[in-house]
Backbone as a printed PyTorch tensor [residue, N CA C, xyz], in Angstrom:
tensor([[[111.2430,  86.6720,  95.8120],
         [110.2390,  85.6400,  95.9990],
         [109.9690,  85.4610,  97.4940]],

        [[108.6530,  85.2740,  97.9940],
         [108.3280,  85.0420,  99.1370],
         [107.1780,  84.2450,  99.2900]],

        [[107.5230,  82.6970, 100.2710],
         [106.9170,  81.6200, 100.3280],
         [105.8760,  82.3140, 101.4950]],

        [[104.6560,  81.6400, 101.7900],
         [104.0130,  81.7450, 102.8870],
         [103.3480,  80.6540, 103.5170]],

        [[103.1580,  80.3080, 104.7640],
         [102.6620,  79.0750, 105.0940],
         [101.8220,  79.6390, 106.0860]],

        [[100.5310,  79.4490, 106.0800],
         [ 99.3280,  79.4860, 107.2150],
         [ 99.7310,  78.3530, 107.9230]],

        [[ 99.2090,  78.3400, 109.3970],
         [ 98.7260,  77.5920, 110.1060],
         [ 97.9030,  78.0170, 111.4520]],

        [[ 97.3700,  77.0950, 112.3560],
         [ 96.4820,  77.7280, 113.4010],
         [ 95.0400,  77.3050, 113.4520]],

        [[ 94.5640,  76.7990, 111.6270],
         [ 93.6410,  77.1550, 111.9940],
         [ 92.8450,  75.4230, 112.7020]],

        [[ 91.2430,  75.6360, 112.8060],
         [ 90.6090,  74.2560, 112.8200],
         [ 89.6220,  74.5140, 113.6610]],

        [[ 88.8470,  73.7970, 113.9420],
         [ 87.2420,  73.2960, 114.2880],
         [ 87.2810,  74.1720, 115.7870]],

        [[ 85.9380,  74.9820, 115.5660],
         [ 85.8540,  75.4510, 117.5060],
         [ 84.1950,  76.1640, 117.1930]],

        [[ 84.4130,  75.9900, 118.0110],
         [ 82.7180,  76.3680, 118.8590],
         [ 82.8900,  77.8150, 118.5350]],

        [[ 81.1390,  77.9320, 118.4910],
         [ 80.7010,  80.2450, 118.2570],
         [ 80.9590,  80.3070, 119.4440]],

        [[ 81.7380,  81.7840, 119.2470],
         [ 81.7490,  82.0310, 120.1400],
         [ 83.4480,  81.9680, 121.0780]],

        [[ 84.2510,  80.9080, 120.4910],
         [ 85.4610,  81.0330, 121.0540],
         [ 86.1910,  81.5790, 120.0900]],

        [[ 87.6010,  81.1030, 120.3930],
         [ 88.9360,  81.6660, 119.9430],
         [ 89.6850,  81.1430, 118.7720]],

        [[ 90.3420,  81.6340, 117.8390],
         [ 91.9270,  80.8460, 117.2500],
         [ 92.6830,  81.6150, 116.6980]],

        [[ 93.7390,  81.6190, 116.8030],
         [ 94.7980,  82.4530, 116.4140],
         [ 95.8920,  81.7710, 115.3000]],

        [[ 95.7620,  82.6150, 114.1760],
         [ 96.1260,  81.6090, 113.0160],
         [ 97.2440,  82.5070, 112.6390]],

        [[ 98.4470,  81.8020, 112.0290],
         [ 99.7600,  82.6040, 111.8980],
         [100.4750,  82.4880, 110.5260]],

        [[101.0350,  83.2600, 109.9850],
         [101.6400,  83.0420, 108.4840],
         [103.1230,  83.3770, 108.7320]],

        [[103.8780,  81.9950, 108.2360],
         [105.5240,  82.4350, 108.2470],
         [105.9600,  83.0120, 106.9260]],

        [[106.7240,  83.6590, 106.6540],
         [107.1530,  83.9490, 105.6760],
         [108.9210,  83.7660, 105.4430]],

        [[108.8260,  83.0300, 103.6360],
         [110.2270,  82.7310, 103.8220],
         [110.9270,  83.9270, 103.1210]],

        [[111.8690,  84.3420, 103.4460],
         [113.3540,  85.5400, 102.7710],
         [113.3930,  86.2270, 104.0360]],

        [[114.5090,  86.8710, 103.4610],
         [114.8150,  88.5420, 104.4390],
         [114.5050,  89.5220, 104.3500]],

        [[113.2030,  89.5960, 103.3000],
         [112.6930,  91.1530, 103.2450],
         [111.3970,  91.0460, 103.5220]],

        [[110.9880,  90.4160, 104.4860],
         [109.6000,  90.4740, 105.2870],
         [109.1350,  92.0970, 105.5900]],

        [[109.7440,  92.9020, 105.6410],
         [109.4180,  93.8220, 106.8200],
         [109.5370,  95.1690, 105.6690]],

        [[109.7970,  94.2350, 103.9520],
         [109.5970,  95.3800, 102.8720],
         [107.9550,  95.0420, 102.4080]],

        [[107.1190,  94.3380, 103.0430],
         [105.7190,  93.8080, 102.8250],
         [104.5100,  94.3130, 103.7160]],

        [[103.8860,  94.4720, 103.4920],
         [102.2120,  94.6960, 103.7100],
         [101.8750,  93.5410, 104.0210]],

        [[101.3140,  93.0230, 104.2770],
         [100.7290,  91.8250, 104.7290],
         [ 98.7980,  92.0390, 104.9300]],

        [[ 98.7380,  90.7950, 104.5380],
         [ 97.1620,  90.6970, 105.1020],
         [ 96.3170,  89.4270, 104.9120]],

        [[ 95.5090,  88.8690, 105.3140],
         [ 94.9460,  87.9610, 105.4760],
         [ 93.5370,  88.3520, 104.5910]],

        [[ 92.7800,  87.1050, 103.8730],
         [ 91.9010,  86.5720, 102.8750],
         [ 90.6910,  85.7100, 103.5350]],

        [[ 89.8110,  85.2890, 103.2540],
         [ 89.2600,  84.4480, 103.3890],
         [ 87.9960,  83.6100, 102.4230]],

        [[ 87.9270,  82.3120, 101.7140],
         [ 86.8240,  82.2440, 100.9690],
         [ 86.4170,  80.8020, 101.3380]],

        [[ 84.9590,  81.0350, 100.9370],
         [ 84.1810,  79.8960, 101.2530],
         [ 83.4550,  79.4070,  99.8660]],

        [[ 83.8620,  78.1010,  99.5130],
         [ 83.5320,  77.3290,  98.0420],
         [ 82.0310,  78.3530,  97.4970]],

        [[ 82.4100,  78.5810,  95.8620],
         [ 81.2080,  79.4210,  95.4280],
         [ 81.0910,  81.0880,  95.5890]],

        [[ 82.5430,  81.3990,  96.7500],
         [ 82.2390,  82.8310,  96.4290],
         [ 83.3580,  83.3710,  96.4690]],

        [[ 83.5330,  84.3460,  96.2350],
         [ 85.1370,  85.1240,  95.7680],
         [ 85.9890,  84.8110,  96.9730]],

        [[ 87.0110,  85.1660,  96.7700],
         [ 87.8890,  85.3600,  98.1880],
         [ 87.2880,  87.3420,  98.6310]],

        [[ 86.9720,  86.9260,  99.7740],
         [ 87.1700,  88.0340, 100.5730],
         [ 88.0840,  88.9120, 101.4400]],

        [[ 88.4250,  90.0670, 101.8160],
         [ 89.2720,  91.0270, 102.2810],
         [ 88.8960,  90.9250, 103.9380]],

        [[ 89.9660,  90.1320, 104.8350],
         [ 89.4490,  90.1440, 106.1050],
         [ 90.2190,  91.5720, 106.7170]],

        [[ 91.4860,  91.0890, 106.6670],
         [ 92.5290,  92.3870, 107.3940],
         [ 93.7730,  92.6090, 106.8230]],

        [[ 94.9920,  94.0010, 106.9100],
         [ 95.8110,  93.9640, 106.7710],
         [ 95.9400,  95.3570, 107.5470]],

        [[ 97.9750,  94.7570, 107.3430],
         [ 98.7590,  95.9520, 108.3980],
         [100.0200,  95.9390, 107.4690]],

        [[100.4500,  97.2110, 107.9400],
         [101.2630,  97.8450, 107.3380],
         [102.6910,  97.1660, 107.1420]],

        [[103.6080,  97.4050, 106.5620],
         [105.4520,  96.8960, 106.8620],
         [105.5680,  97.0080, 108.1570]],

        [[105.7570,  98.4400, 108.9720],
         [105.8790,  98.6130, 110.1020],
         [105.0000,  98.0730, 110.9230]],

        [[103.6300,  97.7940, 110.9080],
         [102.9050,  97.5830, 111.7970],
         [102.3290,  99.0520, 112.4270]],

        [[102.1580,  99.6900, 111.8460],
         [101.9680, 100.9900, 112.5810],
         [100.4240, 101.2220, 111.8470]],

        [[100.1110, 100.5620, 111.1140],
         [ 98.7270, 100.9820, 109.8240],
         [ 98.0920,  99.1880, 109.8500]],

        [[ 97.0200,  99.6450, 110.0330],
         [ 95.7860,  98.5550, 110.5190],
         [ 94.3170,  98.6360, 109.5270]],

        [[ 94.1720,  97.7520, 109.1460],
         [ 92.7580,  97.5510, 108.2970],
         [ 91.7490,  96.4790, 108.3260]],

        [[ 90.8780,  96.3580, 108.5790],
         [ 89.7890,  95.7390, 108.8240],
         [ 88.3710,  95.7980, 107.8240]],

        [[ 87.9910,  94.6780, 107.5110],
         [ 86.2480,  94.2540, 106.9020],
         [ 85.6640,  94.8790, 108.2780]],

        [[ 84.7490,  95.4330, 107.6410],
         [ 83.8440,  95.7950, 108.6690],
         [ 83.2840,  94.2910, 109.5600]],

        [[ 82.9640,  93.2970, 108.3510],
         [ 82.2590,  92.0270, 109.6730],
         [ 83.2080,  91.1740, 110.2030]],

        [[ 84.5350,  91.8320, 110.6300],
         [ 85.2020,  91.6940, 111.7440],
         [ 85.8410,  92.3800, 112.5480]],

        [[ 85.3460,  93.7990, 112.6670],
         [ 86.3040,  94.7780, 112.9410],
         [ 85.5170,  94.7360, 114.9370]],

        [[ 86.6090,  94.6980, 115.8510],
         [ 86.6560,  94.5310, 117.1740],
         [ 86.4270,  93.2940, 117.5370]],

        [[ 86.2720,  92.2040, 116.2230],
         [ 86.5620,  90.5860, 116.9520],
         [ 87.8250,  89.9320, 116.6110]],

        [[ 88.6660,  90.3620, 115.3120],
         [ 89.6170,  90.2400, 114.7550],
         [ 90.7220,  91.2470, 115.2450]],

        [[ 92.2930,  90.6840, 115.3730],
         [ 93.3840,  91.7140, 115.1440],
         [ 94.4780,  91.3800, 114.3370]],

        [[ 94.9200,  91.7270, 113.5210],
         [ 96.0730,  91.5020, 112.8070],
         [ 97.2310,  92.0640, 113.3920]],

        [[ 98.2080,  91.4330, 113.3690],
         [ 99.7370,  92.2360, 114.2530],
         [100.7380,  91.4670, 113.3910]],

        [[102.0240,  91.8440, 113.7040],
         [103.1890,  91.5320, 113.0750],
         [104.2420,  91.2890, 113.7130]],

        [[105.2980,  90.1460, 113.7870],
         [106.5100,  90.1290, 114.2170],
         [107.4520,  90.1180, 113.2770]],

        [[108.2800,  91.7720, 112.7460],
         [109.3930,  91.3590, 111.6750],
         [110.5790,  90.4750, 112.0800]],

        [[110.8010,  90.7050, 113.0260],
         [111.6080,  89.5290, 113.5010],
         [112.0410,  87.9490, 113.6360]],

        [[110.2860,  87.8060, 113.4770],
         [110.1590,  86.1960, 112.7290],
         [109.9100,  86.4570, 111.7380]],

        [[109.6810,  86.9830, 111.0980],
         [108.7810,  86.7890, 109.9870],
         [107.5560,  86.3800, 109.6070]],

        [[106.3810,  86.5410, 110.8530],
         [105.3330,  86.0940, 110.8900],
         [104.2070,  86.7230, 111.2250]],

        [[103.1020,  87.1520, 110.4180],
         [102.1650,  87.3880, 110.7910],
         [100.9480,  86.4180, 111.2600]],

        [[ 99.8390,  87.4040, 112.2950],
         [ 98.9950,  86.8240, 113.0450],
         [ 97.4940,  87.3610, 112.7090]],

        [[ 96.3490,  86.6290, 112.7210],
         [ 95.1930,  86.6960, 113.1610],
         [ 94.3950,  86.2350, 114.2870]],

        [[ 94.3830,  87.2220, 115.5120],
         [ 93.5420,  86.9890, 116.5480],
         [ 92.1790,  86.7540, 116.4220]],

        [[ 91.6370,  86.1260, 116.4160],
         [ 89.9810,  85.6910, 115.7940],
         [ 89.3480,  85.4950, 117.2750]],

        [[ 88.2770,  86.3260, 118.0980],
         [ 87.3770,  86.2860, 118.9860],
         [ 86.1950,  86.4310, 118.7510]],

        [[ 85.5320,  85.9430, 119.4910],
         [ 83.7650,  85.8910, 118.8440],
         [ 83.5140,  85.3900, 117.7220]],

        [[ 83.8260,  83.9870, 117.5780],
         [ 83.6580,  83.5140, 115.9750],
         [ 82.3510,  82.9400, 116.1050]],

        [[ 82.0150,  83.3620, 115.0880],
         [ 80.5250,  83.2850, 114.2480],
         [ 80.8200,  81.8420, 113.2710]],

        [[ 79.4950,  81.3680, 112.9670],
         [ 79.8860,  80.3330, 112.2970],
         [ 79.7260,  81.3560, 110.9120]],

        [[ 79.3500,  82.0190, 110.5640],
         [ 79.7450,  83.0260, 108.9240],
         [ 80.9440,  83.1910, 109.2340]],

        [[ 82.2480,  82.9370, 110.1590],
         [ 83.3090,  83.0750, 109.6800],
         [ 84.0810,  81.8370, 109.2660]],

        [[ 83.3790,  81.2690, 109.3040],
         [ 83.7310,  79.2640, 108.1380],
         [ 84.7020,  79.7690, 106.9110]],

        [[ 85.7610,  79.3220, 107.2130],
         [ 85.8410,  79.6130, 105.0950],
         [ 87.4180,  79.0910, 105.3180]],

        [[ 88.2590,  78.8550, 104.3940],
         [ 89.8100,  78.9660, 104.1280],
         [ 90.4930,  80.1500, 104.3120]],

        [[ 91.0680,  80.4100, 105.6140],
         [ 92.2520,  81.7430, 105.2280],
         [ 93.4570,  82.0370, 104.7950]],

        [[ 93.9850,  82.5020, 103.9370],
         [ 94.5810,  82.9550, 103.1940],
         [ 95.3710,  83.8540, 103.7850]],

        [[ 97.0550,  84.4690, 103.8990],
         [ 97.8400,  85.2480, 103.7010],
         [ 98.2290,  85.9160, 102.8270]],

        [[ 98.4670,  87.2680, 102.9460],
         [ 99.2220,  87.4030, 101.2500],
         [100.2730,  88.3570, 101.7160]],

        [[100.9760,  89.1520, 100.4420],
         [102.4160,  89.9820, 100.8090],
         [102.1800,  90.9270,  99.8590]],

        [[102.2650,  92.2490, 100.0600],
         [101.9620,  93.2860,  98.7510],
         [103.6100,  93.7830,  99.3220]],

        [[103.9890,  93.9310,  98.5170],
         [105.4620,  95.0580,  98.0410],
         [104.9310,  96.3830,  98.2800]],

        [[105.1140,  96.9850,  99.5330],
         [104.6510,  98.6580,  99.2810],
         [105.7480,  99.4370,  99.6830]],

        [[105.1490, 100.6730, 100.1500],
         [106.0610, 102.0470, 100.4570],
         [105.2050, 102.1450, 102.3120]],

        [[106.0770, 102.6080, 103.3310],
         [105.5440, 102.7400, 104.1980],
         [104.3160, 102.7260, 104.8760]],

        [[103.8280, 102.5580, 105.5680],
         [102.8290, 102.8440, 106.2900],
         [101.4060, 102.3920, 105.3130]],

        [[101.5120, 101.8500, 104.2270],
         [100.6690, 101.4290, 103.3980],
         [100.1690, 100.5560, 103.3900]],

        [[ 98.8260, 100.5610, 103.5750],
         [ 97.8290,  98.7710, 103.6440],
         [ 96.6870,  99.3270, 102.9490]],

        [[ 96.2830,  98.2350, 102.4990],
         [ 95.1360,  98.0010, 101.4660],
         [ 94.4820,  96.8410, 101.3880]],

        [[ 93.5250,  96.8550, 101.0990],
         [ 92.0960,  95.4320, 101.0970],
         [ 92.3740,  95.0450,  99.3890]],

        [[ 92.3740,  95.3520,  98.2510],
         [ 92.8140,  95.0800,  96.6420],
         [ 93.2030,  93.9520,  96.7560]],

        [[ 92.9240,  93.0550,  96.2320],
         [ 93.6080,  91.6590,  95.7940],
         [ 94.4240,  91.6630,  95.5120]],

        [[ 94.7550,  92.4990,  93.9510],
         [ 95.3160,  92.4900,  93.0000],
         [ 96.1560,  92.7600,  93.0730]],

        [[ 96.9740,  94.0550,  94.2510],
         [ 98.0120,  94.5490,  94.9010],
         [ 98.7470,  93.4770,  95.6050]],

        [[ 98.3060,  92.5240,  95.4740],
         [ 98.9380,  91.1640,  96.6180],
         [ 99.6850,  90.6010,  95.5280]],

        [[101.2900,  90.1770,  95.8820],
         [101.6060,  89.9780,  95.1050],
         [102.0480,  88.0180,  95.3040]],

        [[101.6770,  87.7680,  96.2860],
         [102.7250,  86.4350,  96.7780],
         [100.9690,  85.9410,  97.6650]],

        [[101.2940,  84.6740,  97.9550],
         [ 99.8750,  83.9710,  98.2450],
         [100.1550,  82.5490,  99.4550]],

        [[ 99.8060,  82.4200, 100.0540],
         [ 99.9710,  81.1860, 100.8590],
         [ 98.4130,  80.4120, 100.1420]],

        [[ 98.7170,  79.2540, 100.9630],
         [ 97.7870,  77.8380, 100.1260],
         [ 96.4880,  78.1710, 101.3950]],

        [[ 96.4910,  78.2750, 102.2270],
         [ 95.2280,  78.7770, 103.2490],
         [ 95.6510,  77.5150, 104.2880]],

        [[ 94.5680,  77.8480, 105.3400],
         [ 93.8760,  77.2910, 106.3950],
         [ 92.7170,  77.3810, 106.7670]],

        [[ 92.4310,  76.0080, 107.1750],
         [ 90.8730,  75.8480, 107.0360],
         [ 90.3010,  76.0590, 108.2710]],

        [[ 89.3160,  77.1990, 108.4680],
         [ 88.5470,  77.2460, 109.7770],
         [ 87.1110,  77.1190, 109.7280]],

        [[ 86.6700,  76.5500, 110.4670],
         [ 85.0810,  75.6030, 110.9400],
         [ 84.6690,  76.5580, 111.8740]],

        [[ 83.4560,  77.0750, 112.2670],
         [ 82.7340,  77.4960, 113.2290],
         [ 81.4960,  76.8080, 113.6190]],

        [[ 81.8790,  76.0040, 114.4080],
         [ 79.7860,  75.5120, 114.5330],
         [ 79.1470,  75.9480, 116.0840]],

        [[ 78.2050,  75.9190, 115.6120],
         [ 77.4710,  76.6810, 116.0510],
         [ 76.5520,  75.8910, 117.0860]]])
């Protein structure tokens, strides 16, 4: 079992910064995939980013790919989203999740996610 808790996020101007972080609770963080979600009331959850167990394998939505970075500390147990150039289309609740994989493996699939944090809410105005 693995708990997850977002935080980071909240209200900022187009155009700036926030860096939103997911702890994760156990000792087998670093047997997980990780990746971050995002949805806005009325439409599915969407596939923002994910990275590998190691951190060595990186994935990106195209409508954030060179404003967003996902990275990893197994050591805390915490993953990150660097968010630059925020658009107010990036408004929505983000989401963490944890897929159980085999090396070097990341994927955008929902369904492969097996564990879920409750989100954080980010505002862009514009």
């Amino acid at each position: 079992q693995v708990q997850l808790v977002e935080s980071g996020g909240g209200l900022v101007q187009a155009g700036g910064s926030l860096r939103l972080s997911c702890a994760a609770s156990g000792r087998t963080f670093s047997s997980y995939a990780m990746g971050w979600f995002r949805q806005v009331p009325g439409k599915d959850r969407a596939f923002v980013a994910a990275i590998s167990r190691g951190g060595g394998n990186t994935y990106y939505a195209d409508s954030v790919k060179g404003r967003f970075t996902i990275s990893r500390e197994n050591a805390k147990n915490t993953v990150y989203l660097q968010m630059n150039s925020l658009k107010p289309e990036d408004t929505a609740v983000y989401s963490c999740a944890a897929a159980q994989s085999r090396a070097d493996y990341v994927t955008e699939a929902i369904y492969e996610y097996d564990y879920w944090g409750q989100g954080t809410q980010v505002t862009v105005s514009s």
